């Protein structure tokens, strides 16, 4: 390997690591707020990419009807809870279950946008409500369950979503046009505009998340919920709405990640699983608690994958996932056991 090849592999590693970093941040966010290890995060990446591909073919994305169906299910569940005398936050319920899926349906069926920007916004509008709707249907009824039980639900939900992906989009993969067709050489290293878009958008999203959590009241409420759910509830923070918001951010960032990778690689219905697992490895490096360490871990995973593909391409996935073993061993030596507070 000469220096130029090493730089090219490093470039690939940073681009892939940027995507893994976004997924790792969402996994840390969702786990810290709701204690859910959100394994189906990768499926939202695939749904974002394949929904965009369907729009560009002039079709209505089947994920739109998934959102409408989940919205109706959530409305029925909340109506049942209200009938039993439980307090229901109808504002957020109508937003996630009716308003956003309704706007997406009307826009998709009546306007059928053809421009890249409009299709991008519509894809985000279709996929983003799936996060809080999945949270309300699958996880919120089990809010007091153990982490292990929530993990089992995540595994089951992952299987369901992979099956739905196959049913919706078929076994054939899809690609979408690049957001930038720019190509140039930097010191003999070929760079594409799409790679710069991936790194740039990932950096902006990470900066936006930092400002959101540090400067906004809603972000601080999410942090308080992540640190102590009971204390946050006693201070008047609606922790159920915090779960809605964390899953909405996860779905939004997952859809954006799908839009970013679809021009680089062919996306299949099950592509999101491996991508999500690599984001999970990065999140584990950050102990499912540290955002900066999760980003560093994501870059490490991306670089390890890139260089492994050069030296031992047949074993690159094994090498990447083996990284989790020494990390867990080291974490187990430094972390004392604590009982769950809920």
mmCIF file of N, CA and C in Angstrom, residues 178-247:
data_model
loop_
_atom_site.group_PDB
_atom_site.id
_atom_site.type_symbol
_atom_site.label_atom_id
_atom_site.label_comp_id
_atom_site.label_asym_id
_atom_site.label_seq_id
_atom_site.Cartn_x
_atom_site.Cartn_y
_atom_site.Cartn_z
ATOM 1 N N UNK A 178 -27.019 11.749 -7.543
ATOM 2 C CA UNK A 178 -26.212 12.442 -6.542
ATOM 3 C C UNK A 178 -26.713 13.873 -6.346
ATOM 4 N N UNK A 179 -26.530 14.388 -5.140
ATOM 5 C CA UNK A 179 -26.889 15.777 -4.878
ATOM 6 C C UNK A 179 -25.866 16.731 -5.490
ATOM 7 N N UNK A 180 -24.688 16.214 -5.818
ATOM 8 C CA UNK A 180 -23.662 17.028 -6.488
ATOM 9 C C UNK A 180 -22.898 16.132 -7.454
ATOM 10 N N UNK A 181 -22.767 16.582 -8.681
ATOM 11 C CA UNK A 181 -22.018 15.822 -9.689
ATOM 12 C C UNK A 181 -20.574 16.294 -9.788
ATOM 13 N N UNK A 182 -20.154 17.119 -8.858
ATOM 14 C CA UNK A 182 -18.798 17.679 -8.891
ATOM 15 C C UNK A 182 -17.756 16.573 -8.739
ATOM 16 N N UNK A 183 -16.704 16.648 -9.524
ATOM 17 C CA UNK A 183 -15.578 15.713 -9.420
ATOM 18 C C UNK A 183 -14.288 16.499 -9.605
ATOM 19 N N UNK A 184 -13.316 16.231 -8.743
ATOM 20 C CA UNK A 184 -12.025 16.894 -8.888
ATOM 21 C C UNK A 184 -10.957 16.085 -8.161
ATOM 22 N N UNK A 185 -9.696 16.440 -8.406
ATOM 23 C CA UNK A 185 -8.571 15.779 -7.746
ATOM 24 C C UNK A 185 -7.972 16.716 -6.709
ATOM 25 N N UNK A 186 -7.639 16.150 -5.566
ATOM 26 C CA UNK A 186 -6.972 16.915 -4.514
ATOM 27 C C UNK A 186 -5.692 16.175 -4.155
ATOM 28 N N UNK A 187 -4.579 16.681 -4.695
ATOM 29 C CA UNK A 187 -3.295 16.021 -4.434
ATOM 30 C C UNK A 187 -3.234 14.622 -5.007
ATOM 31 N N UNK A 188 -3.901 14.419 -6.146
ATOM 32 C CA UNK A 188 -3.908 13.098 -6.770
ATOM 33 C C UNK A 188 -4.988 12.182 -6.255
ATOM 34 N N UNK A 189 -5.784 12.663 -5.290
ATOM 35 C CA UNK A 189 -6.872 11.837 -4.742
ATOM 36 C C UNK A 189 -8.181 12.271 -5.372
ATOM 37 N N UNK A 190 -8.876 11.393 -6.063
ATOM 38 C CA UNK A 190 -10.157 11.780 -6.664
ATOM 39 C C UNK A 190 -11.225 11.998 -5.593
ATOM 40 N N UNK A 191 -11.898 13.125 -5.666
ATOM 41 C CA UNK A 191 -12.979 13.445 -4.729
ATOM 42 C C UNK A 191 -14.256 13.676 -5.513
ATOM 43 N N UNK A 192 -15.370 13.288 -4.933
ATOM 44 C CA UNK A 192 -16.667 13.547 -5.566
ATOM 45 C C UNK A 192 -17.447 14.539 -4.721
ATOM 46 N N UNK A 193 -18.306 15.281 -5.402
ATOM 47 C CA UNK A 193 -19.143 16.240 -4.686
ATOM 48 C C UNK A 193 -20.058 15.551 -3.688
ATOM 49 N N UNK A 194 -20.537 14.324 -4.022
ATOM 50 C CA UNK A 194 -21.441 13.618 -3.119
ATOM 51 C C UNK A 194 -20.743 13.274 -1.802
ATOM 52 N N UNK A 195 -19.439 12.906 -1.886
ATOM 53 C CA UNK A 195 -18.699 12.619 -0.648
ATOM 54 C C UNK A 195 -18.619 13.858 0.226
ATOM 55 N N UNK A 196 -18.374 15.004 -0.402
ATOM 56 C CA UNK A 196 -18.323 16.249 0.366
ATOM 57 C C UNK A 196 -19.690 16.583 0.952
ATOM 58 N N UNK A 197 -20.753 16.298 0.178
ATOM 59 C CA UNK A 197 -22.109 16.530 0.694
ATOM 60 C C UNK A 197 -22.356 15.670 1.933
ATOM 61 N N UNK A 198 -21.939 14.393 1.862
ATOM 62 C CA UNK A 198 -22.143 13.492 3.008
ATOM 63 C C UNK A 198 -21.436 14.032 4.247
ATOM 64 N N UNK A 199 -20.157 14.356 4.098
ATOM 65 C CA UNK A 199 -19.391 14.834 5.257
ATOM 66 C C UNK A 199 -19.931 16.181 5.743
ATOM 67 N N UNK A 200 -20.262 17.066 4.798
ATOM 68 C CA UNK A 200 -20.758 18.387 5.178
ATOM 69 C C UNK A 200 -22.090 18.320 5.902
ATOM 70 N N UNK A 201 -23.034 17.534 5.355
ATOM 71 C CA UNK A 201 -24.353 17.415 5.992
ATOM 72 C C UNK A 201 -24.221 16.748 7.363
ATOM 73 N N UNK A 202 -23.367 15.717 7.441
ATOM 74 C CA UNK A 202 -23.179 15.047 8.738
ATOM 75 C C UNK A 202 -22.610 16.032 9.764
ATOM 76 N N UNK A 203 -21.636 16.833 9.346
ATOM 77 C CA UNK A 203 -21.050 17.802 10.280
ATOM 78 C C UNK A 203 -22.088 18.839 10.715
ATOM 79 N N UNK A 204 -22.907 19.302 9.767
ATOM 80 C CA UNK A 204 -23.939 20.283 10.114
ATOM 81 C C UNK A 204 -24.980 19.687 11.065
ATOM 82 N N UNK A 205 -25.361 18.441 10.814
ATOM 83 C CA UNK A 205 -26.329 17.803 11.709
ATOM 84 C C UNK A 205 -25.756 17.624 13.112
ATOM 85 N N UNK A 206 -24.488 17.241 13.191
ATOM 86 C CA UNK A 206 -23.872 17.081 14.519
ATOM 87 C C UNK A 206 -23.787 18.427 15.228
ATOM 88 N N UNK A 207 -23.430 19.471 14.493
ATOM 89 C CA UNK A 207 -23.398 20.811 15.089
ATOM 90 C C UNK A 207 -24.794 21.242 15.520
ATOM 91 N N UNK A 208 -25.789 20.951 14.656
ATOM 92 C CA UNK A 208 -27.162 21.299 15.003
ATOM 93 C C UNK A 208 -27.638 20.568 16.252
ATOM 94 N N UNK A 209 -27.271 19.294 16.376
ATOM 95 C CA UNK A 209 -27.663 18.546 17.570
ATOM 96 C C UNK A 209 -26.985 19.117 18.820
ATOM 97 N N UNK A 210 -25.714 19.523 18.679
ATOM 98 C CA UNK A 210 -25.003 20.112 19.823
ATOM 99 C C UNK A 210 -25.704 21.400 20.274
ATOM 100 N N UNK A 211 -26.042 22.263 19.320
ATOM 101 C CA UNK A 211 -26.712 23.512 19.671
ATOM 102 C C UNK A 211 -28.103 23.238 20.233
ATOM 103 N N UNK A 212 -28.785 22.232 19.665
ATOM 104 C CA UNK A 212 -30.125 21.888 20.138
ATOM 105 C C UNK A 212 -30.093 21.451 21.603
ATOM 106 N N UNK A 213 -29.144 20.596 21.941
ATOM 107 C CA UNK A 213 -29.093 20.092 23.316
ATOM 108 C C UNK A 213 -28.517 21.109 24.291
ATOM 109 N N UNK A 214 -27.650 22.002 23.805
ATOM 110 C CA UNK A 214 -26.997 22.952 24.710
ATOM 111 C C UNK A 214 -27.766 24.262 24.853
ATOM 112 N N UNK A 215 -28.473 24.681 23.819
ATOM 113 C CA UNK A 215 -29.047 26.034 23.814
ATOM 114 C C UNK A 215 -30.567 26.071 23.882
ATOM 115 N N UNK A 216 -31.260 25.000 23.527
ATOM 116 C CA UNK A 216 -32.731 25.072 23.474
ATOM 117 C C UNK A 216 -33.338 24.444 24.730
ATOM 118 N N UNK A 217 -34.521 24.934 25.116
ATOM 119 C CA UNK A 217 -35.230 24.397 26.276
ATOM 120 C C UNK A 217 -35.629 22.939 26.034
ATOM 121 N N UNK A 218 -36.093 22.665 24.811
ATOM 122 C CA UNK A 218 -36.514 21.292 24.495
ATOM 123 C C UNK A 218 -35.323 20.336 24.580
ATOM 124 N N UNK A 219 -34.175 20.770 24.061
ATOM 125 C CA UNK A 219 -32.979 19.932 24.133
ATOM 126 C C UNK A 219 -32.545 19.687 25.571
ATOM 127 N N UNK A 220 -32.618 20.733 26.398
ATOM 128 C CA UNK A 220 -32.252 20.556 27.809
ATOM 129 C C UNK A 220 -33.240 19.638 28.521
ATOM 130 N N UNK A 221 -34.521 19.699 28.113
ATOM 131 C CA UNK A 221 -35.508 18.785 28.696
ATOM 132 C C UNK A 221 -35.192 17.337 28.319
ATOM 133 N N UNK A 222 -34.758 17.133 27.087
ATOM 134 C CA UNK A 222 -34.364 15.787 26.669
ATOM 135 C C UNK A 222 -33.156 15.307 27.471
ATOM 136 N N UNK A 223 -32.181 16.189 27.683
ATOM 137 C CA UNK A 223 -31.003 15.811 28.472
ATOM 138 C C UNK A 223 -31.400 15.478 29.902
ATOM 139 N N UNK A 224 -32.313 16.268 30.461
ATOM 140 C CA UNK A 224 -32.762 15.994 31.832
ATOM 141 C C UNK A 224 -33.460 14.643 31.903
ATOM 142 N N UNK A 225 -34.266 14.334 30.900
ATOM 143 C CA UNK A 225 -34.940 13.038 30.869
ATOM 144 C C UNK A 225 -33.930 11.912 30.748
ATOM 145 N N UNK A 226 -32.884 12.151 29.960
ATOM 146 C CA UNK A 226 -31.862 11.120 29.787
ATOM 147 C C UNK A 226 -31.108 10.863 31.084
ATOM 148 N N UNK A 227 -30.870 11.914 31.862
ATOM 149 C CA UNK A 227 -30.092 11.766 33.101
ATOM 150 C C UNK A 227 -30.941 11.123 34.200
ATOM 151 N N UNK A 228 -32.175 11.573 34.344
ATOM 152 C CA UNK A 228 -33.019 11.047 35.421
ATOM 153 C C UNK A 228 -34.486 11.201 35.014
ATOM 154 N N UNK A 229 -35.098 10.114 34.564
ATOM 155 C CA UNK A 229 -36.484 10.189 34.080
ATOM 156 C C UNK A 229 -37.439 10.573 35.205
ATOM 157 N N UNK A 230 -37.231 9.980 36.373
ATOM 158 C CA UNK A 230 -38.152 10.271 37.484
ATOM 159 C C UNK A 230 -38.034 11.727 37.915
ATOM 160 N N UNK A 231 -36.791 12.193 38.040
ATOM 161 C CA UNK A 231 -36.584 13.584 38.416
ATOM 162 C C UNK A 231 -37.149 14.546 37.381
ATOM 163 N N UNK A 232 -36.973 14.209 36.105
ATOM 164 C CA UNK A 232 -37.514 15.074 35.049
ATOM 165 C C UNK A 232 -39.029 15.121 35.117
ATOM 166 N N UNK A 233 -39.635 13.962 35.404
ATOM 167 C CA UNK A 233 -41.097 13.920 35.507
ATOM 168 C C UNK A 233 -41.578 14.757 36.681
ATOM 169 N N UNK A 234 -40.850 14.695 37.802
ATOM 170 C CA UNK A 234 -41.228 15.493 38.972
ATOM 171 C C UNK A 234 -41.084 16.995 38.708
ATOM 172 N N UNK A 235 -40.178 17.343 37.810
ATOM 173 C CA UNK A 235 -39.997 18.758 37.469
ATOM 174 C C UNK A 235 -40.968 19.224 36.391
ATOM 175 N N UNK A 236 -41.892 18.347 35.982
ATOM 176 C CA UNK A 236 -42.920 18.742 35.032
ATOM 177 C C UNK A 236 -42.573 18.501 33.578
ATOM 178 N N UNK A 237 -41.483 17.785 33.329
ATOM 179 C CA UNK A 237 -41.119 17.485 31.937
ATOM 180 C C UNK A 237 -41.919 16.269 31.468
ATOM 181 N N UNK A 238 -42.679 16.385 30.394
ATOM 182 C CA UNK A 238 -43.450 15.235 29.895
ATOM 183 C C UNK A 238 -42.521 14.212 29.238
ATOM 184 N N UNK A 239 -42.151 13.192 29.979
ATOM 185 C CA UNK A 239 -41.163 12.230 29.466
ATOM 186 C C UNK A 239 -41.698 11.429 28.281
ATOM 187 N N UNK A 240 -43.024 11.247 28.207
ATOM 188 C CA UNK A 240 -43.560 10.529 27.045
ATOM 189 C C UNK A 240 -43.356 11.332 25.770
ATOM 190 N N UNK A 241 -43.528 12.654 25.873
ATOM 191 C CA UNK A 241 -43.274 13.487 24.693
ATOM 192 C C UNK A 241 -41.782 13.519 24.365
ATOM 193 N N UNK A 242 -40.933 13.387 25.385
ATOM 194 C CA UNK A 242 -39.491 13.298 25.122
ATOM 195 C C UNK A 242 -39.190 12.056 24.294
ATOM 196 N N UNK A 243 -39.909 10.953 24.586
ATOM 197 C CA UNK A 243 -39.734 9.753 23.763
ATOM 198 C C UNK A 243 -40.169 9.992 22.334
ATOM 199 N N UNK A 244 -41.294 10.675 22.159
ATOM 200 C CA UNK A 244 -41.756 11.027 20.801
ATOM 201 C C UNK A 244 -40.676 11.786 20.043
ATOM 202 N N UNK A 245 -40.135 12.802 20.717
ATOM 203 C CA UNK A 245 -39.174 13.679 20.041
ATOM 204 C C UNK A 245 -37.879 12.951 19.720
ATOM 205 N N UNK A 246 -37.403 12.116 20.646
ATOM 206 C CA UNK A 246 -36.157 11.397 20.373
ATOM 207 C C UNK A 246 -36.331 10.433 19.201
ATOM 208 N N UNK A 247 -37.473 9.763 19.118
ATOM 209 C CA UNK A 247 -37.707 8.860 17.985
ATOM 210 C C UNK A 247 -37.911 9.640 16.685
#
